[in-house]
Amino acid sequence: MSSFNVAKFGGTSVANFEAMSRCAAIIENNPSTRLVVSSACSGVTNLLVELANGVQEQQQRSQILSQIAEIHEAVLGQLEDATNTAAEIYKILDTVTSLAEAASIQATDKLTDHLVACGELMSTHLLAQLMRERGIKAQRFDIRQVLRTDNTFGKAEPNVEQTAQLATQHLVPLCQEFVVITQGFIGSDELGNTTTLGRGGSDYSAALIAEAVKAEGLEIWTDVPGIYTTDPRIAEKASPIPEISFSEASEMANFGAKILHPSTLVPALRHDIPVFVGSSKEPEKGGTWIRHQVQSSPLFRALALRCNQTMVTLHSANMFHAYGFLAKVFEILAKHKVSVDLITTSEISVSLTLDQTGTSGGAPQLPSAAREELEALCTVEVEHNLCLVALIGNNMSESRGYAKQVFGTLEDFNLRMICYGASPHNLCFLLHESVSRQAIQKLHQELFEK
């Protein structure tokens, strides 16, 4: 199929009838778009996660279930013919009710995935019907038939080869006849159990699907017109970036720029699929193109902020001129499935931050069993309420004076765990969350507004 485009719409883009109508207009305006990947309606995933964590009070559980129902009923009420769609929605809501009750007794990762996936399953019924009523030849497709993963519930790993085979068999022929509406974020394992790709995994699954169907382009539609030099809600003079490289965008996503999921660009990079990021609310404003090759590579490209950071510091005199200490530490962390993000070391201590990988949200935790094993090896200190600031750029190590400019601007802040060198595209550090936004504002003013 020529000029095959995949479009992904985030939660705010499918929040209600009006938002979904804007999505439909975007699809109508690009005849190349044959495959649409949708998130759950805005706010629904958070409510489902709350239920999945186990709400024991019946009244509180009923209130959350009512909120979820109301969000979808508001869209149903504006459809011309909602009969069949309503039947499908209420069937899924019945499943949500049953799973929420089960979670109140015993919450598990497997149950959580089944429960939180219901948001995408419902939103795609609504979006498909709305598009049909606008005259688009649309068909809903359950992506669990194609997107195959392992059974690591909460953060499943995709089987790229199997997904490509199944997509060629089931999805590509359908896209030749219909505009296909499917779900982001979810997949299934070999046994047919529902899995999720972790929080924010809709972007990632859209890229995996684009790769599987050999798309020529991937559009990510969200609530902001592209990628900015930093979050405009923090620095009001933040400016849009028309074009950015895969490497820079990957660093931004990894270090907290909420516009993209960190894994999104990996499948696109593998097949050199250009990615467009734009606002479904204001598509006329354009957006940001992410490409392998770009026209300019400025020293400073953007600032990213990622909060809810957990720092673990390990002290041991046995580290001094010793072999194998870090190997033992990482063996313990691997055993307890603790993912490490950043790391710095000295002669007798090592500091590291924990990566948030699952669907539960909040700050990542060091499991008590892992802490117990680490304490047999060294002293352990755990700190919360930290934020990570990342400066994204190009060839900073080859530019004299940039460090003075950065750290001179931040001389009044207590910086922790400064990391540079692993990538030519970023410099990052931790500081307390209470001053993180102020640090971003000062840095942005110095580096991007002068």
Short mmCIF file of C-alpha atoms in Angstrom, two decimals:
data_model
loop_
_atom_site.label_atom_id
_atom_site.label_comp_id
_atom_site.label_asym_id
_atom_site.label_seq_id
_atom_site.Cartn_x
_atom_site.Cartn_y
_atom_site.Cartn_z
CA MET A 1 0.00 0.00 0.00
CA SER A 2 1.46 3.40 -0.99
CA SER A 3 1.65 6.42 1.34
CA PHE A 4 0.33 4.45 4.30
CA ASN A 5 0.10 6.72 7.33
CA VAL A 6 -0.59 5.84 10.99
CA ALA A 7 -2.17 8.48 13.26
CA LYS A 8 -2.20 8.18 17.04
CA PHE A 9 -4.53 10.28 19.23
CA GLY A 10 -3.85 10.78 22.94
CA GLY A 11 -6.36 10.89 25.79
CA THR A 12 -7.08 14.63 25.58
CA SER A 13 -7.60 14.26 21.82
CA VAL A 14 -10.43 11.76 22.45
CA ALA A 15 -11.67 13.30 25.70
CA ASN A 16 -15.24 13.92 24.53
CA PHE A 17 -17.49 14.18 21.45
CA GLU A 18 -16.04 17.53 20.33
CA ALA A 19 -12.46 16.30 20.69
CA MET A 20 -13.23 13.09 18.78
CA SER A 21 -14.88 15.16 16.04
CA ARG A 22 -11.65 17.14 15.65
CA CYS A 23 -9.76 13.84 15.31
CA ALA A 24 -12.17 12.71 12.60
CA ALA A 25 -11.60 15.99 10.72
CA ILE A 26 -7.81 15.47 10.85
CA ILE A 27 -8.26 11.94 9.46
CA GLU A 28 -10.58 13.22 6.71
CA ASN A 29 -7.99 15.81 5.68
CA ASN A 30 -5.29 13.19 5.10
CA PRO A 31 -6.43 10.38 2.76
CA SER A 32 -3.12 8.59 3.45
CA THR A 33 -4.21 7.88 7.05
CA ARG A 34 -5.51 4.31 7.01
CA LEU A 35 -4.78 3.27 10.58
CA VAL A 36 -5.77 5.18 13.73
CA VAL A 37 -4.44 4.31 17.19
CA SER A 38 -6.44 5.72 20.10
CA SER A 39 -5.80 6.17 23.81
CA ALA A 40 -8.51 5.94 26.46
CA CYS A 41 -10.67 9.04 26.98
CA SER A 42 -8.88 11.62 29.12
CA GLY A 43 -8.87 10.73 32.83
CA VAL A 44 -10.22 7.21 32.37
CA THR A 45 -6.90 5.37 32.74
CA ASN A 46 -6.20 7.11 36.08
CA LEU A 47 -9.62 6.03 37.37
CA LEU A 48 -9.04 2.46 36.19
CA VAL A 49 -5.59 2.39 37.84
CA GLU A 50 -7.23 3.56 41.08
CA LEU A 51 -9.68 0.64 40.88
CA ALA A 52 -6.90 -1.78 39.96
CA ASN A 53 -4.92 -0.80 43.06
CA GLY A 54 -7.84 -2.10 45.13
CA VAL A 55 -10.69 0.11 46.38
CA GLN A 56 -12.25 -1.78 49.28
CA GLU A 57 -15.09 0.62 50.12
CA GLN A 58 -18.14 -0.26 48.02
CA GLN A 59 -19.42 3.33 47.92
CA GLN A 60 -16.08 4.75 46.75
CA ARG A 61 -15.79 2.01 44.13
CA SER A 62 -19.31 2.80 42.86
CA GLN A 63 -18.46 6.51 42.60
CA ILE A 64 -15.39 5.78 40.44
CA LEU A 65 -17.38 3.39 38.26
CA SER A 66 -20.05 6.07 37.81
CA GLN A 67 -17.41 8.61 36.75
CA ILE A 68 -16.07 6.20 34.11
CA ALA A 69 -19.59 5.49 32.84
CA GLU A 70 -20.49 9.20 32.67
CA ILE A 71 -17.45 10.04 30.50
CA HIS A 72 -18.51 7.48 27.88
CA GLU A 73 -22.25 8.15 28.18
CA ALA A 74 -21.62 11.82 27.38
CA VAL A 75 -20.26 10.77 23.97
CA LEU A 76 -22.96 8.14 23.43
CA GLY A 77 -25.58 10.83 24.03
CA GLN A 78 -24.29 12.86 21.05
CA LEU A 79 -24.07 10.02 18.52
CA GLU A 80 -26.89 9.74 15.98
CA ASP A 81 -27.27 5.98 16.42
CA ALA A 82 -25.63 4.72 19.61
CA THR A 83 -27.58 1.45 20.00
CA ASN A 84 -24.88 -1.08 19.05
CA THR A 85 -22.02 1.03 20.41
CA ALA A 86 -23.81 1.49 23.76
CA ALA A 87 -24.29 -2.27 24.06
CA GLU A 88 -20.53 -2.80 23.58
CA ILE A 89 -19.64 -0.03 26.06
CA TYR A 90 -21.94 -1.39 28.78
CA LYS A 91 -20.55 -4.89 28.25
CA ILE A 92 -17.04 -3.55 28.94
CA LEU A 93 -18.31 -1.52 31.93
CA ASP A 94 -19.72 -4.76 33.39
CA THR A 95 -16.25 -6.27 33.03
CA VAL A 96 -14.72 -3.24 34.76
CA THR A 97 -17.15 -3.65 37.66
CA SER A 98 -16.26 -7.33 38.10
CA LEU A 99 -12.52 -6.75 37.85
CA ALA A 100 -12.67 -3.81 40.29
CA GLU A 101 -14.41 -6.04 42.81
CA ALA A 102 -11.74 -8.72 42.34
CA ALA A 103 -9.00 -6.11 42.78
CA SER A 104 -10.56 -4.98 46.07
CA ILE A 105 -9.91 -8.49 47.39
CA GLN A 106 -6.48 -9.04 45.83
CA ALA A 107 -4.77 -6.76 43.32
CA THR A 108 -2.34 -8.39 40.87
CA ASP A 109 -0.36 -7.11 37.88
CA LYS A 110 -2.26 -9.46 35.57
CA LEU A 111 -5.64 -8.21 36.80
CA THR A 112 -4.44 -4.60 36.57
CA ASP A 113 -3.61 -5.02 32.88
CA HIS A 114 -7.02 -6.53 32.14
CA LEU A 115 -8.70 -3.67 33.97
CA VAL A 116 -6.76 -0.66 32.68
CA ALA A 117 -6.99 -1.91 29.08
CA CYS A 118 -10.75 -1.35 29.19
CA GLY A 119 -10.29 2.40 28.63
CA GLU A 120 -8.88 1.92 25.12
CA LEU A 121 -11.39 -0.81 24.34
CA MET A 122 -14.24 1.62 25.05
CA SER A 123 -12.85 4.77 23.40
CA THR A 124 -12.27 2.95 20.09
CA HIS A 125 -15.92 1.84 19.96
CA LEU A 126 -16.97 5.49 20.32
CA LEU A 127 -14.46 6.91 17.84
CA ALA A 128 -15.24 4.28 15.18
CA GLN A 129 -18.98 4.96 15.37
CA LEU A 130 -18.50 8.75 15.30
CA MET A 131 -16.36 8.41 12.18
CA ARG A 132 -18.92 6.17 10.46
CA GLU A 133 -21.60 8.77 11.16
CA ARG A 134 -19.40 11.36 9.40
CA GLY A 135 -19.32 9.17 6.30
CA ILE A 136 -15.87 7.64 6.83
CA LYS A 137 -15.64 3.95 6.02
CA ALA A 138 -14.26 3.01 9.44
CA GLN A 139 -13.90 -0.29 11.27
CA ARG A 140 -12.78 -1.01 14.81
CA PHE A 141 -10.07 -3.64 15.26
CA ASP A 142 -8.90 -5.30 18.49
CA ILE A 143 -5.13 -4.83 18.48
CA ARG A 144 -4.71 -7.78 20.87
CA GLN A 145 -5.10 -10.00 17.81
CA VAL A 146 -1.86 -8.57 16.41
CA LEU A 147 0.36 -6.91 19.02
CA ARG A 148 2.03 -9.90 20.65
CA THR A 149 4.03 -9.46 23.87
CA ASP A 150 5.56 -11.50 26.67
CA ASN A 151 3.67 -11.90 29.96
CA THR A 152 5.46 -9.21 31.97
CA PHE A 153 2.21 -7.63 33.11
CA GLY A 154 2.44 -3.88 33.67
CA LYS A 155 5.35 -3.44 31.25
CA ALA A 156 5.19 -6.12 28.61
CA GLU A 157 7.93 -6.51 26.01
CA PRO A 158 6.68 -6.73 22.41
CA ASN A 159 7.54 -9.58 20.08
CA VAL A 160 8.37 -7.47 17.03
CA GLU A 161 8.71 -10.35 14.56
CA GLN A 162 5.45 -12.04 15.54
CA THR A 163 3.61 -8.71 15.60
CA ALA A 164 4.80 -7.95 12.05
CA GLN A 165 3.64 -11.38 10.81
CA LEU A 166 0.20 -11.01 12.39
CA ALA A 167 -0.17 -7.41 11.17
CA THR A 168 0.62 -8.44 7.59
CA GLN A 169 -1.93 -11.23 7.87
CA HIS A 170 -4.81 -9.45 9.65
CA LEU A 171 -4.30 -5.68 9.72
CA VAL A 172 -2.84 -4.61 6.37
CA PRO A 173 -5.65 -6.19 4.24
CA LEU A 174 -8.24 -4.46 6.46
CA CYS A 175 -6.53 -1.08 6.01
CA GLN A 176 -6.84 -1.43 2.23
CA GLU A 177 -10.62 -1.38 2.57
CA PHE A 178 -11.29 0.65 5.76
CA VAL A 179 -9.88 3.36 7.97
CA VAL A 180 -9.08 1.07 10.89
CA ILE A 181 -9.53 2.28 14.49
CA THR A 182 -7.52 0.37 17.08
CA GLN A 183 -6.14 0.65 20.59
CA GLY A 184 -2.85 1.95 21.90
CA PHE A 185 -1.14 0.75 25.09
CA ILE A 186 -2.42 -2.85 25.03
CA GLY A 187 -1.47 -6.22 23.56
CA SER A 188 -1.71 -9.88 24.48
CA ASP A 189 0.63 -12.71 25.39
CA GLU A 190 0.82 -16.17 23.79
CA LEU A 191 -2.08 -17.41 25.94
CA GLY A 192 -4.34 -14.50 24.95
CA ASN A 193 -4.03 -12.67 28.28
CA THR A 194 -4.31 -8.90 28.00
CA THR A 195 -1.02 -7.07 28.60
CA THR A 196 -0.01 -3.41 28.68
CA LEU A 197 3.18 -1.66 27.57
CA GLY A 198 3.37 0.52 30.70
CA ARG A 199 2.14 4.06 31.37
CA GLY A 200 2.37 6.21 28.27
CA GLY A 201 2.63 3.10 26.13
CA SER A 202 0.08 4.28 23.54
CA ASP A 203 2.77 6.19 21.64
CA TYR A 204 5.07 3.18 21.77
CA SER A 205 2.41 0.77 20.54
CA ALA A 206 1.53 3.19 17.72
CA ALA A 207 5.18 3.15 16.62
CA LEU A 208 5.30 -0.65 16.88
CA ILE A 209 2.16 -0.91 14.76
CA ALA A 210 3.54 1.61 12.23
CA GLU A 211 6.66 -0.52 12.00
CA ALA A 212 4.64 -3.74 11.65
CA VAL A 213 2.53 -2.42 8.75
CA LYS A 214 5.56 -0.72 7.13
CA ALA A 215 4.00 2.74 7.35
CA GLU A 216 5.59 5.70 5.60
CA GLY A 217 4.75 8.09 8.42
CA LEU A 218 3.56 8.26 12.03
CA GLU A 219 1.55 11.16 13.43
CA ILE A 220 1.28 11.67 17.19
CA TRP A 221 -1.65 14.00 17.95
CA THR A 222 -1.77 15.42 21.47
CA ASP A 223 -2.81 18.66 23.20
CA VAL A 224 0.20 20.83 22.31
CA PRO A 225 1.38 21.92 18.84
CA GLY A 226 4.63 19.98 18.71
CA ILE A 227 7.74 19.79 20.87
CA TYR A 228 8.83 22.96 22.65
CA THR A 229 12.15 24.16 24.06
CA THR A 230 10.59 23.26 27.42
CA ASP A 231 7.12 22.84 28.90
CA PRO A 232 5.25 26.11 28.08
CA ARG A 233 3.35 25.73 31.35
CA ILE A 234 6.66 26.21 33.20
CA ALA A 235 8.41 28.78 30.97
CA GLU A 236 5.90 30.99 29.16
CA LYS A 237 8.45 31.99 26.49
CA ALA A 238 9.11 28.38 25.47
CA SER A 239 9.10 28.15 21.67
CA PRO A 240 8.11 25.35 19.28
CA ILE A 241 10.82 23.31 17.55
CA PRO A 242 9.94 22.76 13.85
CA GLU A 243 12.39 19.89 13.36
CA ILE A 244 14.42 17.68 15.68
CA SER A 245 16.61 14.60 15.26
CA PHE A 246 15.68 11.13 16.48
CA SER A 247 18.62 11.26 18.93
CA GLU A 248 17.56 14.57 20.48
CA ALA A 249 13.88 13.60 20.68
CA SER A 250 14.76 10.26 22.28
CA GLU A 251 16.75 12.04 24.97
CA MET A 252 13.89 14.48 25.57
CA ALA A 253 11.35 11.69 25.88
CA ASN A 254 13.59 9.66 28.17
CA PHE A 255 14.23 12.60 30.47
CA GLY A 256 10.66 13.61 31.05
CA ALA A 257 9.27 15.55 28.08
CA LYS A 258 5.71 14.23 28.34
CA ILE A 259 5.05 14.83 24.66
CA LEU A 260 6.46 11.40 23.79
CA HIS A 261 6.86 8.04 25.49
CA PRO A 262 10.59 7.16 25.85
CA SER A 263 10.32 3.99 23.73
CA THR A 264 8.24 5.57 20.95
CA LEU A 265 11.07 6.40 18.64
CA VAL A 266 12.85 3.03 18.72
CA PRO A 267 10.60 1.27 16.16
CA ALA A 268 10.45 4.44 14.02
CA LEU A 269 14.24 4.73 14.11
CA ARG A 270 14.67 1.07 13.10
CA HIS A 271 12.77 1.70 9.87
CA ASP A 272 13.50 5.41 9.44
CA ILE A 273 9.81 6.34 9.73
CA PRO A 274 9.45 10.13 10.15
CA VAL A 275 7.31 11.12 13.14
CA PHE A 276 5.10 14.22 13.28
CA VAL A 277 3.89 15.64 16.60
CA GLY A 278 1.00 18.11 16.55
CA SER A 279 -2.06 19.38 18.42
CA SER A 280 -5.45 17.90 17.58
CA LYS A 281 -6.98 21.08 19.05
CA GLU A 282 -5.01 23.36 16.72
CA PRO A 283 -3.80 21.31 13.73
CA GLU A 284 -3.45 24.49 11.69
CA LYS A 285 -0.48 25.51 13.88
CA GLY A 286 1.62 22.69 12.47
CA GLY A 287 4.00 20.84 14.76
CA THR A 288 7.39 19.14 15.03
CA TRP A 289 8.91 16.67 12.58
CA ILE A 290 11.29 14.10 14.04
CA ARG A 291 13.70 12.82 11.42
CA HIS A 292 16.95 10.94 11.13
CA GLN A 293 18.65 13.90 9.46
CA VAL A 294 17.83 17.53 10.33
CA GLN A 295 19.00 20.88 8.96
CA SER A 296 20.37 22.33 12.22
CA SER A 297 22.02 20.89 15.36
CA PRO A 298 22.19 23.71 17.95
CA LEU A 299 24.34 23.47 21.06
CA PHE A 300 21.22 23.76 23.26
CA ARG A 301 17.97 22.28 21.92
CA ALA A 302 15.59 21.93 24.89
CA LEU A 303 15.09 21.42 28.63
CA ALA A 304 13.16 18.48 30.09
CA LEU A 305 11.86 17.95 33.62
CA ARG A 306 10.98 14.61 35.20
CA CYS A 307 9.69 14.54 38.78
CA ASN A 308 8.79 11.69 41.18
CA GLN A 309 12.42 10.62 41.25
CA THR A 310 13.80 8.19 43.83
CA MET A 311 17.53 8.29 44.57
CA VAL A 312 19.29 5.40 46.32
CA THR A 313 22.78 5.99 47.76
CA LEU A 314 24.91 3.03 48.81
CA HIS A 315 27.97 3.52 51.06
CA SER A 316 30.64 0.91 51.80
CA ALA A 317 34.31 1.17 52.71
CA ASN A 318 34.65 -2.23 51.01
CA MET A 319 34.28 -0.46 47.66
CA PHE A 320 37.70 1.17 48.02
CA HIS A 321 40.03 -0.34 45.39
CA ALA A 322 37.86 -3.47 45.40
CA TYR A 323 36.51 -5.63 42.60
CA GLY A 324 32.95 -6.79 42.04
CA PHE A 325 31.01 -4.51 44.41
CA LEU A 326 28.88 -2.95 41.68
CA ALA A 327 28.37 -6.37 40.11
CA LYS A 328 26.85 -7.59 43.38
CA VAL A 329 24.64 -4.49 43.66
CA PHE A 330 23.25 -4.90 40.16
CA GLU A 331 22.80 -8.62 40.66
CA ILE A 332 20.53 -7.85 43.63
CA LEU A 333 18.62 -5.17 41.71
CA ALA A 334 18.17 -7.45 38.70
CA LYS A 335 16.94 -10.27 40.91
CA HIS A 336 14.18 -8.01 42.28
CA LYS A 337 13.42 -6.51 38.81
CA VAL A 338 14.53 -3.00 39.83
CA SER A 339 15.36 -0.87 36.78
CA VAL A 340 18.13 1.70 37.22
CA ASP A 341 18.09 5.01 35.35
CA LEU A 342 21.08 7.20 36.27
CA ILE A 343 24.21 6.28 38.20
CA THR A 344 27.22 8.12 39.65
CA THR A 345 30.05 6.65 41.71
CA SER A 346 32.87 7.65 44.05
CA GLU A 347 35.49 5.53 45.79
CA ILE A 348 33.21 4.37 48.61
CA SER A 349 29.68 5.17 47.45
CA VAL A 350 27.34 4.90 44.51
CA SER A 351 24.16 6.88 43.84
CA LEU A 352 21.49 5.76 41.43
CA THR A 353 17.95 6.67 40.47
CA LEU A 354 15.19 4.14 39.99
CA ASP A 355 13.26 3.94 36.75
CA GLN A 356 9.43 4.01 36.72
CA THR A 357 8.41 1.19 34.38
CA GLY A 358 4.96 -0.09 35.37
CA THR A 359 1.39 1.16 35.13
CA SER A 360 0.87 1.97 38.82
CA GLY A 361 2.16 5.56 38.68
CA GLY A 362 3.82 7.55 41.48
CA ALA A 363 7.48 7.47 42.49
CA PRO A 364 9.35 4.19 41.91
CA GLN A 365 10.03 2.24 45.09
CA LEU A 366 12.97 0.12 46.25
CA PRO A 367 11.36 -3.20 47.24
CA SER A 368 11.90 -4.06 50.92
CA ALA A 369 13.43 -7.44 50.01
CA ALA A 370 15.95 -5.73 47.72
CA ARG A 371 16.79 -3.17 50.41
CA GLU A 372 17.31 -5.96 52.93
CA GLU A 373 19.82 -7.71 50.66
CA LEU A 374 21.62 -4.44 49.88
CA GLU A 375 21.89 -3.60 53.59
CA ALA A 376 23.78 -6.85 54.11
CA LEU A 377 26.35 -5.43 51.69
CA CYS A 378 26.42 -1.70 52.57
CA THR A 379 24.46 1.16 54.14
CA VAL A 380 21.41 2.23 52.12
CA GLU A 381 19.88 5.71 51.95
CA VAL A 382 16.68 6.34 49.98
CA GLU A 383 15.52 9.87 49.08
CA HIS A 384 12.23 10.96 47.50
CA ASN A 385 10.71 14.29 46.35
CA LEU A 386 13.41 14.88 43.75
CA CYS A 387 13.20 16.04 40.14
CA LEU A 388 15.53 15.43 37.23
CA VAL A 389 16.45 18.33 34.94
CA ALA A 390 17.96 17.43 31.57
CA LEU A 391 19.54 19.85 29.12
CA ILE A 392 19.32 18.40 25.62
CA GLY A 393 21.73 19.58 22.93
CA ASN A 394 24.50 18.65 20.54
CA ASN A 395 28.26 18.20 20.98
CA MET A 396 28.33 20.01 24.31
CA SER A 397 31.62 18.30 25.22
CA GLU A 398 33.28 20.05 22.26
CA SER A 399 32.05 23.51 23.24
CA ARG A 400 34.12 25.58 25.67
CA GLY A 401 32.39 27.51 28.41
CA TYR A 402 28.97 25.88 28.22
CA ALA A 403 29.32 24.29 31.69
CA LYS A 404 30.12 27.68 33.23
CA GLN A 405 27.02 29.15 31.54
CA VAL A 406 24.79 26.33 32.85
CA PHE A 407 26.11 25.99 36.38
CA GLY A 408 26.69 29.72 36.82
CA THR A 409 22.97 30.23 36.15
CA LEU A 410 22.19 27.63 38.83
CA GLU A 411 24.70 28.77 41.47
CA ASP A 412 21.93 29.34 44.05
CA PHE A 413 20.52 25.81 43.68
CA ASN A 414 21.65 22.68 45.48
CA LEU A 415 22.33 20.29 42.60
CA ARG A 416 22.58 16.53 43.15
CA MET A 417 23.98 13.70 41.09
CA ILE A 418 25.26 15.56 38.03
CA CYS A 419 25.56 13.23 35.01
CA TYR A 420 27.30 13.91 31.72
CA GLY A 421 29.36 11.88 29.27
CA ALA A 422 27.28 8.81 28.44
CA SER A 423 25.56 10.72 25.65
CA PRO A 424 26.71 13.73 23.62
CA HIS A 425 23.11 14.95 23.70
CA ASN A 426 22.40 15.59 27.40
CA LEU A 427 23.56 16.96 30.70
CA CYS A 428 21.34 16.17 33.68
CA PHE A 429 21.14 16.57 37.44
CA LEU A 430 18.75 16.17 40.36
CA LEU A 431 17.36 18.81 42.68
CA HIS A 432 14.50 19.08 45.16
CA GLU A 433 11.05 19.23 43.55
CA SER A 434 10.21 22.48 45.38
CA VAL A 435 12.76 24.42 43.28
CA SER A 436 12.70 22.40 40.06
CA ARG A 437 10.35 24.67 38.08
CA GLN A 438 12.33 27.75 39.14
CA ALA A 439 15.54 26.09 37.92
CA ILE A 440 13.95 25.34 34.53
CA GLN A 441 12.73 28.95 34.24
CA LYS A 442 16.18 30.42 35.00
CA LEU A 443 17.97 28.04 32.64
CA HIS A 444 15.48 28.62 29.85
CA GLN A 445 15.82 32.38 30.22
CA GLU A 446 19.63 32.16 30.04
CA LEU A 447 20.00 29.58 27.27
CA PHE A 448 16.98 30.13 25.03
CA GLU A 449 15.55 33.64 25.54
CA LYS A 450 18.60 35.88 25.22
#
